[in-house]
Amino acid sequence: MTKRDTEYQPLLEGITETKQKIKCPNTSLLLAICAACIGGTFQYGYNISIINSPTKSVQNFINQTWLERYEENISEQYLTLLWSSIVSIFTIGGFIGATIGGTLAIKFGRKGTLMMNNAFALLAALLMGLSYPTGLFELLIIGRFFTGVNAGIGICVQPLYLGEIAPRALRGAMAMGTSIFITGGILTGQVIGLNELLGKEEYWPILLSTTCIPAFLQLLILPWFPESPRYLLIDRGDDVGCGTAMKQLHGTDNFDREREDMERERISAMGIKPKKPWELFMDRSLRWQVLTIILINAAQQLNGINAIYFYTDYVFEEAGIPEVNIPYVTVGTGACECLTALTCVSVNYCSEYRCFISKYLEACMEYIAELLSPGPWIPYLSMGCVFAFILSFGMGPGGVTNILITELFTQTTRPAAYMIGGSVNWLSFFFIGMAFPFIVYCFLVFLVVCVLVAVYIFLVVPETKNKTFLEIQTEFQSGEKRKASKADHSPSTTLLSTPL
């Protein structure tokens, strides 16, 4: 090798590494992600939006049923209570699903749990579809509960599966499938709920029963794809199964580096049993990771995204949009978030850390604009802020939160971390639904939440892109990032600079 070759060798290696990083994922990997998501987080988004369209139709059914049973009309207060129960029981089921999802993922595997989870969706569809012919509105409450359990397990286990099957360089982009399918589910529910499709009053039992379609699709498609290679190797000790799965997902010549990472993690996890959620709270070496997932999952609900959806119709009405057109504009908000999630796949080839912080800060600026801008054109500004906030949420918290949970923990602690994160997320969802009507200066509260979370992420969370799970854990434990912050004379990080 000549002297010139020696001088250019590092450059050539860098170019080769860059090409490997931006190499497109294997087709089988993309299809596996779609198969996992269609019956997972797609159901979560779909069932959030699908319940909005038949509100008046279901209330009329409850009133009619009550009249036939007791020969009197139901009181308005009790009707509101029953309808609120049908809607909010979804979050209770989601919380229960999140608390058992990690345990099921350990016992039955990631793929196995996703397959079993479809039973809840099918049962829910059956119960809600039978509610009208049987005259039992109680079946709607039970069905929505099982729908929530299905969503809770899916939003816990599916990101776990995606994070473990994706190559390191594509982990962030591929895990964005969670966000893409949530927003796709929301958009699909909004579209199907239009009057031109299943939004008419006589179609509401069919509309609520359509939750069985994604379940059937996953049961047909997902069996053709393998279990998580990381789960097979580390949890089950199945070397042959791991190799077969990686060959199908990554291609014949594209998984040696990933296999080496798994081997190192298996060696570090030898003799260590998967931890329970309460054991994570007791482990001082994981305190910053646990605190991080609690804060970012709470902030994902408390940053105002659901409040935005609650008040979208009001904002558009104030902007002068005709009432008959508001449902179609609302569909536009769902399309906006869906397109943003698709865009975020390319953004995740860049720094997830910078994306997370910048989008929280953008949300802060949008709240400030909405709070401080006077004038008769405020409704139009508010409408613009709605779309701008949805864009910021989709490219930041909406997409990166679930990825971070995968990356901040190793194989023995990851299922328990998803149980903690999912439980906090669902409890926050329930809280914001109950407390929102009583928050007078709601957007000011959301502004404070966005600022505090952005500051915390900047001070505590390290960059995770293109790092192995062990490297990320080591960086947290060594406190190198916090030491560097202390060296930069930042007094606010003094307490965070102690090695964990």
mmCIF file of N, CA and C in Angstrom, residues 193-304:
data_model
loop_
_atom_site.group_PDB
_atom_site.id
_atom_site.type_symbol
_atom_site.label_atom_id
_atom_site.label_comp_id
_atom_site.label_asym_id
_atom_site.label_seq_id
_atom_site.Cartn_x
_atom_site.Cartn_y
_atom_site.Cartn_z
ATOM 1 N N GLY A 193 -65.343 7.392 9.502
ATOM 2 C CA GLY A 193 -66.451 7.964 10.249
ATOM 3 C C GLY A 193 -67.206 9.057 9.531
ATOM 4 N N LEU A 194 -66.792 9.408 8.316
ATOM 5 C CA LEU A 194 -67.522 10.414 7.543
ATOM 6 C C LEU A 194 -68.879 9.870 7.095
ATOM 7 N N ASN A 195 -69.827 10.766 6.893
ATOM 8 C CA ASN A 195 -71.181 10.354 6.510
ATOM 9 C C ASN A 195 -71.211 9.584 5.199
ATOM 10 N N GLU A 196 -70.264 9.880 4.316
ATOM 11 C CA GLU A 196 -70.235 9.203 3.014
ATOM 12 C C GLU A 196 -69.871 7.724 3.148
ATOM 13 N N LEU A 197 -69.289 7.324 4.277
ATOM 14 C CA LEU A 197 -68.887 5.927 4.478
ATOM 15 C C LEU A 197 -69.747 5.282 5.562
ATOM 16 N N LEU A 198 -69.212 5.176 6.788
ATOM 17 C CA LEU A 198 -69.959 4.507 7.856
ATOM 18 C C LEU A 198 -70.410 5.471 8.942
ATOM 19 N N GLY A 199 -70.453 6.766 8.636
ATOM 20 C CA GLY A 199 -70.810 7.755 9.636
ATOM 21 C C GLY A 199 -72.301 7.963 9.828
ATOM 22 N N LYS A 200 -73.131 7.326 9.005
ATOM 23 C CA LYS A 200 -74.582 7.468 9.153
ATOM 24 C C LYS A 200 -75.057 6.723 10.401
ATOM 25 N N GLU A 201 -76.193 7.169 10.918
ATOM 26 C CA GLU A 201 -76.664 6.653 12.216
ATOM 27 C C GLU A 201 -76.887 5.152 12.195
ATOM 28 N N GLU A 202 -77.421 4.621 11.113
ATOM 29 C CA GLU A 202 -77.748 3.188 11.090
ATOM 30 C C GLU A 202 -76.512 2.297 10.961
ATOM 31 N N TYR A 203 -75.347 2.890 10.671
ATOM 32 C CA TYR A 203 -74.145 2.082 10.466
ATOM 33 C C TYR A 203 -73.228 2.016 11.688
ATOM 34 N N TRP A 204 -73.613 2.664 12.808
ATOM 35 C CA TRP A 204 -72.650 2.756 13.909
ATOM 36 C C TRP A 204 -72.238 1.399 14.492
ATOM 37 N N PRO A 205 -73.118 0.355 14.568
ATOM 38 C CA PRO A 205 -72.616 -0.942 15.068
ATOM 39 C C PRO A 205 -71.535 -1.535 14.173
ATOM 40 N N ILE A 206 -71.701 -1.360 12.859
ATOM 41 C CA ILE A 206 -70.684 -1.852 11.926
ATOM 42 C C ILE A 206 -69.406 -1.048 12.083
ATOM 43 N N LEU A 207 -69.544 0.276 12.263
ATOM 44 C CA LEU A 207 -68.388 1.156 12.415
ATOM 45 C C LEU A 207 -67.542 0.736 13.614
ATOM 46 N N LEU A 208 -68.157 0.493 14.746
ATOM 47 C CA LEU A 208 -67.412 0.107 15.940
ATOM 48 C C LEU A 208 -66.853 -1.309 15.837
ATOM 49 N N SER A 209 -67.470 -2.134 15.004
ATOM 50 C CA SER A 209 -66.994 -3.517 14.850
ATOM 51 C C SER A 209 -65.825 -3.647 13.887
ATOM 52 N N THR A 210 -65.524 -2.583 13.144
ATOM 53 C CA THR A 210 -64.436 -2.665 12.168
ATOM 54 C C THR A 210 -63.063 -2.814 12.817
ATOM 55 N N THR A 211 -63.001 -2.732 14.145
ATOM 56 C CA THR A 211 -61.725 -2.964 14.819
ATOM 57 C C THR A 211 -61.225 -4.391 14.621
ATOM 58 N N CYS A 212 -62.116 -5.282 14.148
ATOM 59 C CA CYS A 212 -61.691 -6.665 13.900
ATOM 60 C C CYS A 212 -60.859 -6.791 12.631
ATOM 61 N N ILE A 213 -60.967 -5.836 11.715
ATOM 62 C CA ILE A 213 -60.260 -5.947 10.436
ATOM 63 C C ILE A 213 -58.743 -5.919 10.613
ATOM 64 N N PRO A 214 -58.168 -4.942 11.340
ATOM 65 C CA PRO A 214 -56.714 -4.985 11.558
ATOM 66 C C PRO A 214 -56.270 -6.247 12.293
ATOM 67 N N ALA A 215 -57.115 -6.755 13.199
ATOM 68 C CA ALA A 215 -56.758 -7.973 13.930
ATOM 69 C C ALA A 215 -56.659 -9.160 12.982
ATOM 70 N N PHE A 216 -57.636 -9.309 12.087
ATOM 71 C CA PHE A 216 -57.599 -10.399 11.111
ATOM 72 C C PHE A 216 -56.376 -10.260 10.190
ATOM 73 N N LEU A 217 -56.077 -9.038 9.777
ATOM 74 C CA LEU A 217 -54.923 -8.838 8.906
ATOM 75 C C LEU A 217 -53.629 -9.258 9.583
ATOM 76 N N GLN A 218 -53.473 -8.903 10.851
ATOM 77 C CA GLN A 218 -52.242 -9.300 11.541
ATOM 78 C C GLN A 218 -52.158 -10.808 11.732
ATOM 79 N N LEU A 219 -53.287 -11.437 12.038
ATOM 80 C CA LEU A 219 -53.285 -12.889 12.196
ATOM 81 C C LEU A 219 -52.920 -13.599 10.898
ATOM 82 N N LEU A 220 -53.215 -12.978 9.762
ATOM 83 C CA LEU A 220 -52.892 -13.572 8.465
ATOM 84 C C LEU A 220 -51.445 -13.311 8.043
ATOM 85 N N ILE A 221 -50.905 -12.141 8.408
ATOM 86 C CA ILE A 221 -49.614 -11.715 7.862
ATOM 87 C C ILE A 221 -48.447 -11.986 8.806
ATOM 88 N N LEU A 222 -48.602 -11.677 10.095
ATOM 89 C CA LEU A 222 -47.476 -11.747 11.025
ATOM 90 C C LEU A 222 -46.855 -13.143 11.161
ATOM 91 N N PRO A 223 -47.622 -14.247 11.074
ATOM 92 C CA PRO A 223 -46.987 -15.582 11.184
ATOM 93 C C PRO A 223 -45.900 -15.844 10.150
ATOM 94 N N TRP A 224 -45.882 -15.104 9.052
ATOM 95 C CA TRP A 224 -44.865 -15.322 8.025
ATOM 96 C C TRP A 224 -43.517 -14.705 8.396
ATOM 97 N N PHE A 225 -43.463 -13.980 9.495
ATOM 98 C CA PHE A 225 -42.228 -13.305 9.890
ATOM 99 C C PHE A 225 -41.738 -13.837 11.234
ATOM 100 N N PRO A 226 -40.429 -13.723 11.494
ATOM 101 C CA PRO A 226 -39.847 -14.392 12.662
ATOM 102 C C PRO A 226 -40.052 -13.625 13.962
ATOM 103 N N GLU A 227 -39.764 -14.316 15.040
ATOM 104 C CA GLU A 227 -39.696 -13.700 16.358
ATOM 105 C C GLU A 227 -38.483 -12.779 16.425
ATOM 106 N N SER A 228 -38.451 -11.904 17.399
ATOM 107 C CA SER A 228 -37.310 -11.007 17.579
ATOM 108 C C SER A 228 -36.017 -11.799 17.754
ATOM 109 N N PRO A 229 -35.009 -11.588 16.880
ATOM 110 C CA PRO A 229 -33.744 -12.325 17.022
ATOM 111 C C PRO A 229 -33.084 -12.091 18.387
ATOM 112 N N ARG A 230 -33.170 -10.888 18.895
ATOM 113 C CA ARG A 230 -32.568 -10.576 20.199
ATOM 114 C C ARG A 230 -33.245 -11.378 21.305
ATOM 115 N N TYR A 231 -34.571 -11.516 21.218
ATOM 116 C CA TYR A 231 -35.299 -12.316 22.206
ATOM 117 C C TYR A 231 -34.898 -13.786 22.096
ATOM 118 N N LEU A 232 -34.791 -14.289 20.854
ATOM 119 C CA LEU A 232 -34.433 -15.699 20.666
ATOM 120 C C LEU A 232 -33.047 -16.007 21.222
ATOM 121 N N LEU A 233 -32.093 -15.107 21.005
ATOM 122 C CA LEU A 233 -30.721 -15.365 21.416
ATOM 123 C C LEU A 233 -30.521 -15.158 22.917
ATOM 124 N N ILE A 234 -30.967 -14.034 23.441
ATOM 125 C CA ILE A 234 -30.664 -13.661 24.821
ATOM 126 C C ILE A 234 -31.630 -14.303 25.807
ATOM 127 N N ASP A 235 -32.925 -14.296 25.500
ATOM 128 C CA ASP A 235 -33.916 -14.822 26.445
ATOM 129 C C ASP A 235 -34.085 -16.333 26.306
ATOM 130 N N ARG A 236 -34.026 -16.842 25.078
ATOM 131 C CA ARG A 236 -34.272 -18.271 24.851
ATOM 132 C C ARG A 236 -33.005 -19.072 24.581
ATOM 133 N N GLY A 237 -31.905 -18.404 24.278
ATOM 134 C CA GLY A 237 -30.671 -19.122 23.989
ATOM 135 C C GLY A 237 -30.729 -19.914 22.696
ATOM 136 N N ASP A 238 -31.535 -19.515 21.765
ATOM 137 C CA ASP A 238 -31.738 -20.224 20.499
ATOM 138 C C ASP A 238 -30.831 -19.605 19.433
ATOM 139 N N ASP A 239 -29.608 -20.112 19.304
ATOM 140 C CA ASP A 239 -28.657 -19.585 18.326
ATOM 141 C C ASP A 239 -29.127 -19.803 16.898
ATOM 142 N N VAL A 240 -29.633 -21.001 16.629
ATOM 143 C CA VAL A 240 -30.059 -21.325 15.272
ATOM 144 C C VAL A 240 -31.257 -20.462 14.871
ATOM 145 N N GLY A 241 -32.238 -20.352 15.771
ATOM 146 C CA GLY A 241 -33.412 -19.541 15.489
ATOM 147 C C GLY A 241 -33.061 -18.077 15.291
ATOM 148 N N CYS A 242 -32.106 -17.596 16.077
ATOM 149 C CA CYS A 242 -31.663 -16.209 15.943
ATOM 150 C C CYS A 242 -31.030 -15.977 14.577
ATOM 151 N N GLY A 243 -30.158 -16.899 14.154
ATOM 152 C CA GLY A 243 -29.508 -16.755 12.857
ATOM 153 C C GLY A 243 -30.501 -16.791 11.708
ATOM 154 N N THR A 244 -31.476 -17.695 11.795
ATOM 155 C CA THR A 244 -32.498 -17.787 10.754
ATOM 156 C C THR A 244 -33.337 -16.512 10.678
ATOM 157 N N ALA A 245 -33.705 -15.995 11.849
ATOM 158 C CA ALA A 245 -34.513 -14.775 11.894
ATOM 159 C C ALA A 245 -33.749 -13.582 11.325
ATOM 160 N N MET A 246 -32.469 -13.454 11.676
ATOM 161 C CA MET A 246 -31.669 -12.332 11.186
ATOM 162 C C MET A 246 -31.432 -12.436 9.690
ATOM 163 N N LYS A 247 -31.273 -13.651 9.197
ATOM 164 C CA LYS A 247 -31.085 -13.828 7.766
ATOM 165 C C LYS A 247 -32.314 -13.376 6.999
ATOM 166 N N GLN A 248 -33.507 -13.678 7.539
ATOM 167 C CA GLN A 248 -34.738 -13.265 6.869
ATOM 168 C C GLN A 248 -34.944 -11.756 6.957
ATOM 169 N N LEU A 249 -34.619 -11.168 8.103
ATOM 170 C CA LEU A 249 -34.911 -9.754 8.333
ATOM 171 C C LEU A 249 -33.868 -8.819 7.732
ATOM 172 N N HIS A 250 -32.585 -9.220 7.798
ATOM 173 C CA HIS A 250 -31.511 -8.308 7.407
ATOM 174 C C HIS A 250 -30.800 -8.699 6.121
ATOM 175 N N GLY A 251 -31.037 -9.893 5.613
ATOM 176 C CA GLY A 251 -30.331 -10.330 4.416
ATOM 177 C C GLY A 251 -29.141 -11.208 4.786
ATOM 178 N N THR A 252 -28.608 -11.939 3.826
ATOM 179 C CA THR A 252 -27.569 -12.930 4.107
ATOM 180 C C THR A 252 -26.239 -12.308 4.518
ATOM 181 N N ASP A 253 -25.922 -11.124 4.054
ATOM 182 C CA ASP A 253 -24.602 -10.546 4.320
ATOM 183 C C ASP A 253 -24.685 -9.229 5.103
ATOM 184 N N ASN A 254 -25.725 -9.079 5.894
ATOM 185 C CA ASN A 254 -25.952 -7.761 6.464
ATOM 186 C C ASN A 254 -26.257 -7.779 7.957
ATOM 187 N N PHE A 255 -25.844 -8.868 8.661
ATOM 188 C CA PHE A 255 -26.204 -8.912 10.065
ATOM 189 C C PHE A 255 -25.067 -9.327 10.988
ATOM 190 N N ASP A 256 -23.835 -9.430 10.488
ATOM 191 C CA ASP A 256 -22.724 -9.838 11.346
ATOM 192 C C ASP A 256 -22.492 -8.852 12.481
ATOM 193 N N ARG A 257 -22.563 -7.564 12.155
ATOM 194 C CA ARG A 257 -22.334 -6.543 13.172
ATOM 195 C C ARG A 257 -23.426 -6.574 14.247
ATOM 196 N N GLU A 258 -24.676 -6.777 13.808
ATOM 197 C CA GLU A 258 -25.775 -6.843 14.762
ATOM 198 C C GLU A 258 -25.635 -8.080 15.650
ATOM 199 N N ARG A 259 -25.190 -9.179 15.076
ATOM 200 C CA ARG A 259 -25.019 -10.412 15.855
ATOM 201 C C ARG A 259 -23.934 -10.233 16.915
ATOM 202 N N GLU A 260 -22.876 -9.520 16.575
ATOM 203 C CA GLU A 260 -21.828 -9.249 17.558
ATOM 204 C C GLU A 260 -22.357 -8.408 18.720
ATOM 205 N N ASP A 261 -23.194 -7.412 18.398
ATOM 206 C CA ASP A 261 -23.793 -6.597 19.460
ATOM 207 C C ASP A 261 -24.656 -7.453 20.382
ATOM 208 N N MET A 262 -25.433 -8.361 19.786
ATOM 209 C CA MET A 262 -26.283 -9.238 20.587
ATOM 210 C C MET A 262 -25.453 -10.167 21.472
ATOM 211 N N GLU A 263 -24.351 -10.676 20.921
ATOM 212 C CA GLU A 263 -23.493 -11.572 21.694
ATOM 213 C C GLU A 263 -22.908 -10.852 22.906
ATOM 214 N N ARG A 264 -22.473 -9.612 22.702
ATOM 215 C CA ARG A 264 -21.939 -8.856 23.832
ATOM 216 C C ARG A 264 -23.018 -8.611 24.890
ATOM 217 N N GLU A 265 -24.229 -8.311 24.427
ATOM 218 C CA GLU A 265 -25.312 -8.085 25.384
ATOM 219 C C GLU A 265 -25.708 -9.373 26.079
ATOM 220 N N ARG A 266 -25.638 -10.502 25.371
ATOM 221 C CA ARG A 266 -25.967 -11.779 26.002
ATOM 222 C C ARG A 266 -24.960 -12.126 27.081
ATOM 223 N N ILE A 267 -23.686 -11.854 26.801
ATOM 224 C CA ILE A 267 -22.653 -12.126 27.799
ATOM 225 C C ILE A 267 -22.866 -11.264 29.046
ATOM 226 N N SER A 268 -23.215 -9.998 28.824
ATOM 227 C CA SER A 268 -23.425 -9.102 29.966
ATOM 228 C C SER A 268 -24.673 -9.465 30.758
ATOM 229 N N ALA A 269 -25.629 -10.157 30.112
ATOM 230 C CA ALA A 269 -26.885 -10.506 30.781
ATOM 231 C C ALA A 269 -26.899 -11.931 31.303
ATOM 232 N N MET A 270 -25.806 -12.661 31.172
ATOM 233 C CA MET A 270 -25.762 -14.063 31.611
ATOM 234 C C MET A 270 -25.993 -14.146 33.114
ATOM 235 N N GLY A 271 -26.916 -15.028 33.500
ATOM 236 C CA GLY A 271 -27.217 -15.213 34.916
ATOM 237 C C GLY A 271 -28.134 -14.167 35.501
ATOM 238 N N ILE A 272 -28.591 -13.217 34.673
ATOM 239 C CA ILE A 272 -29.477 -12.149 35.155
ATOM 240 C C ILE A 272 -30.878 -12.404 34.612
ATOM 241 N N LYS A 273 -31.845 -12.504 35.508
ATOM 242 C CA LYS A 273 -33.223 -12.716 35.093
ATOM 243 C C LYS A 273 -33.869 -11.389 34.693
ATOM 244 N N PRO A 274 -34.845 -11.423 33.791
ATOM 245 C CA PRO A 274 -35.558 -10.185 33.455
ATOM 246 C C PRO A 274 -36.134 -9.524 34.702
ATOM 247 N N LYS A 275 -35.966 -8.240 34.795
ATOM 248 C CA LYS A 275 -36.371 -7.516 35.999
ATOM 249 C C LYS A 275 -37.844 -7.132 35.950
ATOM 250 N N LYS A 276 -38.399 -7.010 37.148
ATOM 251 C CA LYS A 276 -39.762 -6.533 37.301
ATOM 252 C C LYS A 276 -39.757 -5.007 37.391
ATOM 253 N N PRO A 277 -40.913 -4.366 37.132
ATOM 254 C CA PRO A 277 -40.935 -2.898 37.178
ATOM 255 C C PRO A 277 -40.458 -2.317 38.487
ATOM 256 N N TRP A 278 -40.871 -2.896 39.624
ATOM 257 C CA TRP A 278 -40.447 -2.348 40.915
ATOM 258 C C TRP A 278 -38.947 -2.506 41.148
ATOM 259 N N GLU A 279 -38.338 -3.504 40.486
ATOM 260 C CA GLU A 279 -36.894 -3.673 40.633
ATOM 261 C C GLU A 279 -36.119 -2.567 39.918
ATOM 262 N N LEU A 280 -36.701 -2.001 38.874
ATOM 263 C CA LEU A 280 -36.049 -0.880 38.195
ATOM 264 C C LEU A 280 -35.993 0.342 39.107
ATOM 265 N N PHE A 281 -37.040 0.560 39.887
ATOM 266 C CA PHE A 281 -37.052 1.692 40.812
ATOM 267 C C PHE A 281 -36.012 1.516 41.919
ATOM 268 N N MET A 282 -35.695 0.287 42.258
ATOM 269 C CA MET A 282 -34.740 0.016 43.337
ATOM 270 C C MET A 282 -33.295 0.000 42.847
ATOM 271 N N ASP A 283 -33.078 -0.047 41.540
ATOM 272 C CA ASP A 283 -31.728 -0.112 40.971
ATOM 273 C C ASP A 283 -31.206 1.309 40.753
ATOM 274 N N ARG A 284 -30.241 1.727 41.557
ATOM 275 C CA ARG A 284 -29.717 3.092 41.476
ATOM 276 C C ARG A 284 -29.006 3.351 40.152
ATOM 277 N N SER A 285 -28.479 2.304 39.515
ATOM 278 C CA SER A 285 -27.780 2.501 38.248
ATOM 279 C C SER A 285 -28.738 2.842 37.110
ATOM 280 N N LEU A 286 -30.041 2.662 37.343
ATOM 281 C CA LEU A 286 -31.036 2.929 36.304
ATOM 282 C C LEU A 286 -31.935 4.107 36.650
ATOM 283 N N ARG A 287 -31.576 4.859 37.691
ATOM 284 C CA ARG A 287 -32.511 5.869 38.173
ATOM 285 C C ARG A 287 -32.759 6.958 37.138
ATOM 286 N N TRP A 288 -31.716 7.378 36.398
ATOM 287 C CA TRP A 288 -31.916 8.443 35.415
ATOM 288 C C TRP A 288 -32.704 7.944 34.213
ATOM 289 N N GLN A 289 -32.466 6.681 33.810
ATOM 290 C CA GLN A 289 -33.250 6.134 32.703
ATOM 291 C C GLN A 289 -34.725 6.024 33.076
ATOM 292 N N VAL A 290 -34.998 5.530 34.308
ATOM 293 C CA VAL A 290 -36.378 5.375 34.759
ATOM 294 C C VAL A 290 -37.062 6.739 34.861
ATOM 295 N N LEU A 291 -36.364 7.700 35.448
ATOM 296 C CA LEU A 291 -36.928 9.048 35.555
ATOM 297 C C LEU A 291 -37.202 9.635 34.174
ATOM 298 N N THR A 292 -36.309 9.369 33.226
ATOM 299 C CA THR A 292 -36.475 9.896 31.875
ATOM 300 C C THR A 292 -37.721 9.338 31.203
ATOM 301 N N ILE A 293 -37.939 8.020 31.276
ATOM 302 C CA ILE A 293 -39.104 7.447 30.599
ATOM 303 C C ILE A 293 -40.398 7.878 31.281
ATOM 304 N N ILE A 294 -40.376 8.097 32.583
ATOM 305 C CA ILE A 294 -41.573 8.575 33.274
ATOM 306 C C ILE A 294 -41.924 9.983 32.788
ATOM 307 N N LEU A 295 -40.921 10.847 32.720
ATOM 308 C CA LEU A 295 -41.167 12.235 32.330
ATOM 309 C C LEU A 295 -41.598 12.353 30.874
ATOM 310 N N ILE A 296 -40.920 11.651 29.968
ATOM 311 C CA ILE A 296 -41.251 11.822 28.556
ATOM 312 C C ILE A 296 -42.593 11.180 28.216
ATOM 313 N N ASN A 297 -42.980 10.105 28.921
ATOM 314 C CA ASN A 297 -44.289 9.508 28.669
ATOM 315 C C ASN A 297 -45.407 10.357 29.247
ATOM 316 N N ALA A 298 -45.178 10.937 30.421
ATOM 317 C CA ALA A 298 -46.176 11.859 30.970
ATOM 318 C C ALA A 298 -46.306 13.085 30.077
ATOM 319 N N ALA A 299 -45.157 13.600 29.611
ATOM 320 C CA ALA A 299 -45.180 14.801 28.766
ATOM 321 C C ALA A 299 -45.823 14.533 27.421
ATOM 322 N N GLN A 300 -45.757 13.303 26.935
ATOM 323 C CA GLN A 300 -46.372 12.983 25.651
ATOM 324 C C GLN A 300 -47.879 13.222 25.683
ATOM 325 N N GLN A 301 -48.495 13.040 26.854
ATOM 326 C CA GLN A 301 -49.920 13.312 26.995
ATOM 327 C C GLN A 301 -50.186 14.714 27.536
ATOM 328 N N LEU A 302 -49.306 15.196 28.433
ATOM 329 C CA LEU A 302 -49.555 16.475 29.114
ATOM 330 C C LEU A 302 -49.025 17.679 28.342
ATOM 331 N N ASN A 303 -48.463 17.454 27.140
ATOM 332 C CA ASN A 303 -47.988 18.608 26.364
ATOM 333 C C ASN A 303 -49.110 19.277 25.568
ATOM 334 N N GLY A 304 -50.316 18.723 25.624
ATOM 335 C CA GLY A 304 -51.459 19.395 25.027
ATOM 336 C C GLY A 304 -51.973 18.808 23.731
#
